[in-house]
Amino acid sequence: MGTLLKAVRGNRVLWLLPAVPAPLIAEATAPSAHTLTFLLAILAIVPLAALLSLATEQVAARTGDAIGGLLNATLGNLTELLIALAALRAGEYLLVKATIAGAIVANALFMTGMCFLLGGLRHHVQDFNSASTRLQVGLLFLAAFGMMAPSALAGMDQQTLPPALSPAIAVILLATYGFSLVFTLGTHRAYFSAAAHEAEEGGAWPLGPAIGVLLGATVAVALVSEVFVASLTGASAELGLSPAFVGFVVVAIVGAAAEMTAAFSAARKNRLDLSLGISFGSAAQIALFVAPVLVLLSHVLGPSPMSLQFWPGAVVMILVATLTAALTTAGGHAAWFLGLLMLMIYAIFAVTLYVMPPV
């Protein structure tokens, strides 16, 4: 308990942990206050995401390099996965797909752009390992292409995907994810070592408390996610937000709050390799792991199977985001204005989706 309290004192995001019960209380006492419950759920998810990320890192630090790297890679987007699972069970497939697309775009554009901006304002020009970054961006591009190609091809022919196609592609993407772990954690580990390790402050936790915090944070995120999704319809109508906008912008940014905090801090410390490893690695993981897992689980948890067919705008935004990431990182140098340009592209996407949501 003392170790956990010390971690809370050292991380300002974790100061919001007392707000975690608030959405559960609001749902029980004022079930018609959808907007209040929705906003409180967002407030609760932010510190829970940070705690989940911290606990994962602490468990990974105690289990050795191989298992630790696997845990960090697999559980890195657990918050988004739990939120999407709650939406999946409720049949909110547009929210699920918007969360997937939004997480890829937010990591590739918003997180990377903010890292360039924050790091560039302090260090003027920053250099990073372009060879490692090319590998990360290449993996992201291939992952995103594999996920969005079926939607693009189906859209060209004005047809829906055959029922068996999405599960088949999901299995291929998961297999690719497995090979990517062998590649990044095994045969070519040296390329990704800068993104896999960060100095621990205050030492590693004992394994027992770390696992306990990880399990507790997972249960808490699952409970809050259920409240979040349940209040979404009413809150969206009251606030004038579409489920697509909520998933693409709100869930993507709130769910990745912990990763963004770590990436921004590393950029300010001139550790841009670590920042880019977090942003691109997380985006690729969404496409290779989270999306196919949700497709397969929809056959068990959802009211009907979910396909990998996204609306045309999502396909375009994912493609533009991956190409922008590839172009802006090609030179191995970063400055604040480059980051600002990436943020402007993300802002255009967000405004367009707010004004013209998919039907």
mmCIF file of N, CA and C in Angstrom, residues 74 81 143 166-182 284-297 308:
data_model
loop_
_atom_site.group_PDB
_atom_site.id
_atom_site.type_symbol
_atom_site.label_atom_id
_atom_site.label_comp_id
_atom_site.label_asym_id
_atom_site.label_seq_id
_atom_site.Cartn_x
_atom_site.Cartn_y
_atom_site.Cartn_z
ATOM 1 N N THR A 74 1.047 -6.677 -25.238
ATOM 2 C CA THR A 74 -0.314 -7.197 -25.327
ATOM 3 C C THR A 74 -1.317 -6.354 -24.547
ATOM 4 N N LEU A 81 -9.612 -1.639 -25.307
ATOM 5 C CA LEU A 81 -10.221 -2.945 -25.547
ATOM 6 C C LEU A 81 -11.420 -3.164 -24.632
ATOM 7 N N ALA A 143 -0.227 -3.073 -41.039
ATOM 8 C CA ALA A 143 -1.341 -3.460 -40.180
ATOM 9 C C ALA A 143 -2.605 -2.700 -40.559
ATOM 10 N N SER A 166 -14.435 -11.442 -42.688
ATOM 11 C CA SER A 166 -13.889 -10.709 -41.539
ATOM 12 C C SER A 166 -13.222 -11.627 -40.517
ATOM 13 N N PRO A 167 -13.835 -12.759 -40.119
ATOM 14 C CA PRO A 167 -13.126 -13.669 -39.210
ATOM 15 C C PRO A 167 -11.817 -14.196 -39.802
ATOM 16 N N ALA A 168 -11.817 -14.474 -41.111
ATOM 17 C CA ALA A 168 -10.594 -14.970 -41.747
ATOM 18 C C ALA A 168 -9.487 -13.917 -41.690
ATOM 19 N N ILE A 169 -9.849 -12.671 -41.994
ATOM 20 C CA ILE A 169 -8.857 -11.589 -41.935
ATOM 21 C C ILE A 169 -8.404 -11.365 -40.495
ATOM 22 N N ALA A 170 -9.334 -11.485 -39.546
ATOM 23 C CA ALA A 170 -8.977 -11.314 -38.136
ATOM 24 C C ALA A 170 -7.930 -12.325 -37.706
ATOM 25 N N VAL A 171 -8.082 -13.570 -38.143
ATOM 26 C CA VAL A 171 -7.101 -14.606 -37.810
ATOM 27 C C VAL A 171 -5.742 -14.281 -38.437
ATOM 28 N N ILE A 172 -5.752 -13.793 -39.683
ATOM 29 C CA ILE A 172 -4.501 -13.420 -40.346
ATOM 30 C C ILE A 172 -3.813 -12.276 -39.597
ATOM 31 N N LEU A 173 -4.605 -11.271 -39.180
ATOM 32 C CA LEU A 173 -4.036 -10.141 -38.450
ATOM 33 C C LEU A 173 -3.461 -10.587 -37.110
ATOM 34 N N LEU A 174 -4.156 -11.485 -36.407
ATOM 35 C CA LEU A 174 -3.631 -11.980 -35.133
ATOM 36 C C LEU A 174 -2.346 -12.779 -35.341
ATOM 37 N N ALA A 175 -2.285 -13.552 -36.416
ATOM 38 C CA ALA A 175 -1.053 -14.276 -36.719
ATOM 39 C C ALA A 175 0.085 -13.298 -37.006
ATOM 40 N N THR A 176 -0.240 -12.241 -37.743
ATOM 41 C CA THR A 176 0.758 -11.207 -38.012
ATOM 42 C C THR A 176 1.225 -10.554 -36.725
ATOM 43 N N TYR A 177 0.281 -10.334 -35.804
ATOM 44 C CA TYR A 177 0.641 -9.752 -34.504
ATOM 45 C C TYR A 177 1.609 -10.673 -33.758
ATOM 46 N N GLY A 178 1.334 -11.979 -33.800
ATOM 47 C CA GLY A 178 2.238 -12.913 -33.153
ATOM 48 C C GLY A 178 3.640 -12.866 -33.745
ATOM 49 N N PHE A 179 3.728 -12.819 -35.071
ATOM 50 C CA PHE A 179 5.038 -12.720 -35.719
ATOM 51 C C PHE A 179 5.711 -11.385 -35.412
ATOM 52 N N SER A 180 4.908 -10.321 -35.262
ATOM 53 C CA SER A 180 5.496 -9.018 -34.931
ATOM 54 C C SER A 180 6.118 -9.034 -33.542
ATOM 55 N N LEU A 181 5.514 -9.796 -32.608
ATOM 56 C CA LEU A 181 6.101 -9.921 -31.273
ATOM 57 C C LEU A 181 7.423 -10.678 -31.342
ATOM 58 N N VAL A 182 7.465 -11.741 -32.154
ATOM 59 C CA VAL A 182 8.723 -12.473 -32.339
ATOM 60 C C VAL A 182 9.784 -11.548 -32.926
ATOM 61 N N ALA A 284 -0.168 0.305 -34.153
ATOM 62 C CA ALA A 284 -0.087 -0.988 -34.835
ATOM 63 C C ALA A 284 -0.779 -2.077 -34.030
ATOM 64 N N GLN A 285 -0.670 -2.001 -32.707
ATOM 65 C CA GLN A 285 -1.308 -3.005 -31.859
ATOM 66 C C GLN A 285 -2.834 -2.956 -31.961
ATOM 67 N N ILE A 286 -3.388 -1.749 -32.100
ATOM 68 C CA ILE A 286 -4.834 -1.617 -32.274
ATOM 69 C C ILE A 286 -5.281 -2.360 -33.538
ATOM 70 N N ALA A 287 -4.536 -2.159 -34.632
ATOM 71 C CA ALA A 287 -4.915 -2.768 -35.907
ATOM 72 C C ALA A 287 -4.672 -4.268 -35.932
ATOM 73 N N LEU A 288 -3.588 -4.719 -35.299
ATOM 74 C CA LEU A 288 -3.218 -6.124 -35.391
ATOM 75 C C LEU A 288 -3.817 -6.997 -34.298
ATOM 76 N N PHE A 289 -4.127 -6.406 -33.150
ATOM 77 C CA PHE A 289 -4.590 -7.206 -32.016
ATOM 78 C C PHE A 289 -6.007 -6.850 -31.576
ATOM 79 N N VAL A 290 -6.241 -5.587 -31.249
ATOM 80 C CA VAL A 290 -7.539 -5.189 -30.694
ATOM 81 C C VAL A 290 -8.665 -5.404 -31.708
ATOM 82 N N ALA A 291 -8.470 -4.903 -32.939
ATOM 83 C CA ALA A 291 -9.527 -5.014 -33.955
ATOM 84 C C ALA A 291 -9.898 -6.471 -34.250
ATOM 85 N N PRO A 292 -8.933 -7.351 -34.545
ATOM 86 C CA PRO A 292 -9.331 -8.744 -34.825
ATOM 87 C C PRO A 292 -9.928 -9.464 -33.626
ATOM 88 N N VAL A 293 -9.443 -9.159 -32.404
ATOM 89 C CA VAL A 293 -10.028 -9.781 -31.213
ATOM 90 C C VAL A 293 -11.497 -9.384 -31.076
ATOM 91 N N LEU A 294 -11.805 -8.122 -31.327
ATOM 92 C CA LEU A 294 -13.190 -7.663 -31.237
ATOM 93 C C LEU A 294 -14.069 -8.322 -32.294
ATOM 94 N N VAL A 295 -13.531 -8.503 -33.498
ATOM 95 C CA VAL A 295 -14.296 -9.172 -34.556
ATOM 96 C C VAL A 295 -14.633 -10.608 -34.149
ATOM 97 N N LEU A 296 -13.652 -11.329 -33.628
ATOM 98 C CA LEU A 296 -13.890 -12.715 -33.238
ATOM 99 C C LEU A 296 -14.816 -12.809 -32.027
ATOM 100 N N LEU A 297 -14.652 -11.917 -31.054
ATOM 101 C CA LEU A 297 -15.496 -11.957 -29.862
ATOM 102 C C LEU A 297 -16.933 -11.548 -30.159
ATOM 103 N N LEU A 308 -15.333 -6.210 -40.541
ATOM 104 C CA LEU A 308 -14.242 -5.233 -40.614
ATOM 105 C C LEU A 308 -14.517 -4.158 -41.666
#
